[in-house]
mmCIF file of C-alpha atoms in Angstrom:
data_model
loop_
_atom_site.group_PDB
_atom_site.id
_atom_site.type_symbol
_atom_site.label_atom_id
_atom_site.label_comp_id
_atom_site.label_asym_id
_atom_site.label_seq_id
_atom_site.Cartn_x
_atom_site.Cartn_y
_atom_site.Cartn_z
ATOM 1 C CA MET A 194 0.000 0.000 0.000
ATOM 2 C CA PRO A 195 1.485 3.206 -1.031
ATOM 3 C CA LEU A 196 -0.095 5.490 1.574
ATOM 4 C CA ILE A 197 1.127 3.720 4.664
ATOM 5 C CA PRO A 198 4.830 4.400 5.343
ATOM 6 C CA HIS A 199 7.328 1.734 6.258
ATOM 7 C CA ILE A 200 7.617 1.133 9.948
ATOM 8 C CA PRO A 201 11.416 1.516 10.049
ATOM 9 C CA GLU A 202 11.077 4.840 8.237
ATOM 10 C CA LEU A 203 8.358 5.894 10.635
ATOM 11 C CA VAL A 204 10.482 4.974 13.668
ATOM 12 C CA PHE A 205 13.537 6.630 12.139
ATOM 13 C CA GLY A 206 11.444 9.812 11.431
ATOM 14 C CA LEU A 207 10.058 9.843 14.975
ATOM 15 C CA VAL A 208 13.564 9.406 16.506
ATOM 16 C CA MET A 209 14.927 12.191 14.298
ATOM 17 C CA PHE A 210 11.997 14.381 15.182
ATOM 18 C CA ALA A 211 12.599 13.733 18.903
ATOM 19 C CA ILE A 212 16.336 14.543 18.536
ATOM 20 C CA LEU A 213 15.528 17.674 16.595
ATOM 21 C CA TYR A 214 12.900 18.649 19.160
ATOM 22 C CA PHE A 215 15.369 18.070 22.003
ATOM 23 C CA VAL A 216 18.111 20.162 20.329
ATOM 24 C CA VAL A 217 15.699 22.980 19.505
ATOM 25 C CA ALA A 218 14.141 22.893 23.004
ATOM 26 C CA LYS A 219 17.544 22.694 24.758
ATOM 27 C CA TYR A 220 19.631 25.164 22.722
ATOM 28 C CA VAL A 221 17.568 27.258 20.327
ATOM 29 C CA VAL A 222 14.441 28.137 22.350
ATOM 30 C CA PRO A 223 16.375 29.435 25.415
ATOM 31 C CA ASN A 224 18.456 31.699 23.155
ATOM 32 C CA ILE A 225 15.331 32.945 21.396
ATOM 33 C CA GLU A 226 13.602 33.543 24.746
ATOM 34 C CA LYS A 227 16.699 35.300 26.061
ATOM 35 C CA ALA A 228 16.796 37.551 22.983
ATOM 36 C CA TYR A 229 13.062 38.133 23.333
ATOM 37 C CA ALA A 230 13.450 39.088 27.024
ATOM 38 C CA GLU A 231 16.338 41.435 26.231
ATOM 39 C CA ARG A 232 14.424 43.067 23.443
ATOM 40 C CA HIS A 233 11.338 43.353 25.683
ATOM 41 C CA ALA A 234 13.444 44.915 28.461
ATOM 42 C CA ALA A 235 15.038 47.320 25.997
ATOM 43 C CA ILE A 236 11.663 48.345 24.644
ATOM 44 C CA GLU A 237 10.207 48.766 28.140
ATOM 45 C CA GLY A 238 13.289 50.715 29.228
ATOM 46 C CA GLY A 239 13.060 52.892 26.140
ATOM 47 C CA ILE A 240 9.416 53.601 26.847
ATOM 48 C CA ALA A 241 10.222 54.430 30.484
ATOM 49 C CA GLN A 242 13.073 56.666 29.383
ATOM 50 C CA ALA A 243 10.826 58.363 26.838
ATOM 51 C CA GLU A 244 8.186 58.911 29.509
ATOM 52 C CA ASN A 245 10.821 60.316 31.880
ATOM 53 C CA ALA A 246 12.207 62.539 29.130
ATOM 54 C CA GLN A 247 8.696 63.708 28.282
ATOM 55 C CA ALA A 248 7.960 64.438 31.951
ATOM 56 C CA GLU A 249 11.237 66.369 32.252
ATOM 57 C CA ALA A 250 10.438 68.258 29.057
ATOM 58 C CA GLU A 251 6.990 69.159 30.368
ATOM 59 C CA ALA A 252 8.503 70.279 33.685
ATOM 60 C CA ALA A 253 11.071 72.385 31.830
ATOM 61 C CA LYS A 254 8.300 73.824 29.643
ATOM 62 C CA ALA A 255 6.196 74.671 32.694
ATOM 63 C CA GLN A 256 9.218 76.301 34.351
ATOM 64 C CA TYR A 257 9.973 78.251 31.161
ATOM 65 C CA GLU A 258 6.350 79.397 30.903
ATOM 66 C CA ALA A 259 6.384 80.454 34.564
ATOM 67 C CA GLN A 260 9.610 82.417 34.028
ATOM 68 C CA LEU A 261 8.142 83.955 30.872
ATOM 69 C CA ALA A 262 4.970 84.963 32.706
ATOM 70 C CA GLU A 263 7.062 86.416 35.533
ATOM 71 C CA ALA A 264 9.201 88.338 33.037
ATOM 72 C CA ARG A 265 6.092 89.680 31.306
ATOM 73 C CA ALA A 266 4.600 90.750 34.627
ATOM 74 C CA GLU A 267 7.847 92.451 35.599
ATOM 75 C CA ALA A 268 8.028 94.189 32.203
ATOM 76 C CA ALA A 269 4.428 95.373 32.613
ATOM 77 C CA LYS A 270 5.252 96.662 36.104
ATOM 78 C CA ILE A 271 8.308 98.494 34.785
ATOM 79 C CA ARG A 272 6.217 100.030 31.984
ATOM 80 C CA GLU A 273 3.548 101.155 34.444
ATOM 81 C CA ASP A 274 6.184 102.598 36.790
ATOM 82 C CA ALA A 275 7.777 104.436 33.861
ATOM 83 C CA ARG A 276 4.395 105.804 32.768
ATOM 84 C CA ALA A 277 3.592 106.950 36.305
ATOM 85 C CA GLU A 278 7.030 108.518 36.691
ATOM 86 C CA GLY A 279 6.669 110.231 33.310
ATOM 87 C CA ALA A 280 3.246 111.564 34.264
ATOM 88 C CA ALA A 281 4.653 112.845 37.566
ATOM 89 C CA ILE A 282 7.533 114.552 35.760
ATOM 90 C CA VAL A 283 5.135 116.110 33.243
ATOM 91 C CA ALA A 284 2.864 117.316 36.053
ATOM 92 C CA GLU A 285 5.836 118.733 37.957
ATOM 93 C CA MET A 286 7.154 120.494 34.867
ATOM 94 C CA ARG A 287 3.684 121.903 34.127
ATOM 95 C CA GLY A 288 3.450 123.149 37.692
ATOM 96 C CA GLN A 289 6.880 124.772 37.466
ATOM 97 C CA ALA A 290 5.982 126.317 34.105
ATOM 98 C CA GLN A 291 2.692 127.613 35.519
ATOM 99 C CA ASP A 292 4.484 129.051 38.569
ATOM 100 C CA GLU A 293 7.058 130.701 36.319
ATOM 101 C CA ALA A 294 4.319 132.085 34.049
ATOM 102 C CA ASN A 295 2.435 133.419 37.083
ATOM 103 C CA ARG A 296 5.614 135.008 38.423
ATOM 104 C CA ILE A 297 6.392 136.614 35.061
ATOM 105 C CA THR A 298 2.796 137.827 34.686
ATOM 106 C CA GLU A 299 2.775 139.260 38.201
ATOM 107 C CA SER A 300 6.108 140.956 37.596
ATOM 108 C CA ALA A 301 4.830 142.405 34.310
ATOM 109 C CA HIS A 302 1.663 143.681 36.037
ATOM 110 C CA LYS A 303 3.734 145.328 38.768
ATOM 111 C CA GLN A 304 6.037 146.883 36.210
ATOM 112 C CA ILE A 305 3.094 148.090 34.115
ATOM 113 C CA GLU A 306 1.440 149.556 37.219
ATOM 114 C CA ALA A 307 4.660 151.310 38.230
ATOM 115 C CA GLU A 308 5.114 152.694 34.717
ATOM 116 C CA ARG A 309 1.469 153.799 34.640
ATOM 117 C CA GLN A 310 1.847 155.626 37.944
ATOM 118 C CA GLN A 311 5.087 157.188 36.778
ATOM 119 C CA ALA A 312 3.443 158.245 33.519
ATOM 120 C CA ALA A 313 0.458 159.668 35.438
ATOM 121 C CA VAL A 314 2.753 161.676 37.704
ATOM 122 C CA SER A 315 4.793 162.858 34.744
ATOM 123 C CA LEU A 316 1.672 163.678 32.729
ATOM 124 C CA ARG A 317 0.093 165.501 35.660
ATOM 125 C CA GLY A 318 3.175 167.631 36.043
ATOM 126 C CA GLU A 319 3.379 168.302 32.307
ATOM 127 C CA VAL A 320 -0.349 169.094 32.026
ATOM 128 C CA GLY A 321 -0.054 171.404 35.036
ATOM 129 C CA ARG A 322 2.911 173.237 33.567
ATOM 130 C CA LEU A 323 1.226 173.592 30.200
ATOM 131 C CA SER A 324 -2.041 174.669 31.839
ATOM 132 C CA THR A 325 -0.373 177.379 33.894
ATOM 133 C CA ASP A 326 1.564 178.612 30.886
ATOM 134 C CA LEU A 327 -1.646 178.730 28.856
ATOM 135 C CA ALA A 328 -3.606 180.331 31.688
ATOM 136 C CA GLY A 329 -0.851 182.879 32.118
ATOM 137 C CA ARG A 330 -1.034 183.777 28.459
ATOM 138 C CA ILE A 331 -4.811 184.014 28.557
ATOM 139 C CA VAL A 332 -4.979 186.038 31.752
ATOM 140 C CA GLY A 333 -2.075 188.141 30.692
ATOM 141 C CA HIS A 334 0.265 187.664 33.617
ATOM 142 C CA GLU A 335 2.470 184.826 34.678
ATOM 143 C CA LEU A 336 1.504 182.537 37.536
ATOM 144 C CA GLN A 337 4.803 182.424 39.340
ATOM 145 C CA ASP A 338 3.645 181.422 42.768
ATOM 146 C CA SER A 339 4.286 177.688 42.901
ATOM 147 C CA SER A 340 1.918 176.993 45.799
ATOM 148 C CA SER A 341 -1.010 178.736 44.169
ATOM 149 C CA ARG A 342 -0.113 177.183 40.845
ATOM 150 C CA ALA A 343 0.050 173.676 42.372
ATOM 151 C CA GLY A 344 -3.300 174.206 44.123
ATOM 152 C CA LEU A 345 -4.897 175.503 40.964
ATOM 153 C CA ILE A 346 -3.578 172.559 38.936
ATOM 154 C CA ASP A 347 -4.695 169.974 41.483
ATOM 155 C CA ARG A 348 -8.175 171.511 41.716
ATOM 156 C CA PHE A 349 -8.523 171.633 37.930
ATOM 157 C CA LEU A 350 -7.392 168.021 37.480
ATOM 158 C CA ALA A 351 -9.691 166.809 40.243
ATOM 159 C CA GLU A 352 -12.655 168.560 38.616
ATOM 160 C CA LEU A 353 -11.629 167.125 35.263
ATOM 161 C CA GLU A 354 -11.383 163.581 36.629
ATOM 162 C CA SER A 355 -14.700 163.813 38.464
ATOM 163 C CA GLY A 356 -16.441 164.949 35.304
ATOM 164 C CA GLN A 357 -17.544 168.367 36.598
ATOM 165 C CA VAL A 358 -15.569 170.190 33.927
ATOM 166 C CA GLN A 359 -16.648 169.537 30.382
ATOM 167 C CA PRO A 360 -14.290 170.493 27.610
ATOM 168 C CA GLU A 361 -15.706 173.068 25.231
ATOM 169 C CA LYS A 362 -14.651 173.894 21.761
ATOM 170 C CA VAL A 363 -13.431 177.415 21.339
ATOM 171 C CA GLY A 364 -15.365 178.035 18.138
ATOM 172 C CA GLN A 365 -18.733 176.928 19.585
ATOM 173 C CA SER A 366 -18.868 179.363 22.463
ATOM 174 C CA GLN A 367 -18.176 182.320 20.165
ATOM 175 C CA GLN A 368 -20.718 181.170 17.570
ATOM 176 C CA GLY A 369 -23.405 180.602 20.194
ATOM 177 C CA ASP A 370 -22.935 184.165 21.576
ATOM 178 C CA ALA A 371 -23.077 185.807 18.159
#
């Protein structure tokens, strides 16, 4: 029968299979398992190292972000301090400028008032002198007495300032009489 093998070949095949199984189980499988264990350990170690590296990177990133936020806050504080200091300097300079302007204005007012009084005194004296000269020409004699002249001038100017004396045109009084 062709499908049934010979018994000696079957025994020889089984013995060879057993020897081959023994050699593979004794020498090959332990080496394969050892290589598998090493590779597994390397992979697990790599994963652990990657996780540690990732955790360290995240910690470094968090620290960097905290430092960046702190730096931004400090920069904002410095900007605000600079703005406040600038505003204070501007306010101080405005105050000094206003004080200086007030001082100059007050000085100018005092000077103007002094010059006005001086001009009034000078004008009063000049008007008095001219008035007495004119009155002397009109009356026909000279008003030499200084006390009477000064009294006359003061009285005339007081009446003129109070509005009691109204200036008249010379031509009107003569036309009205004619």
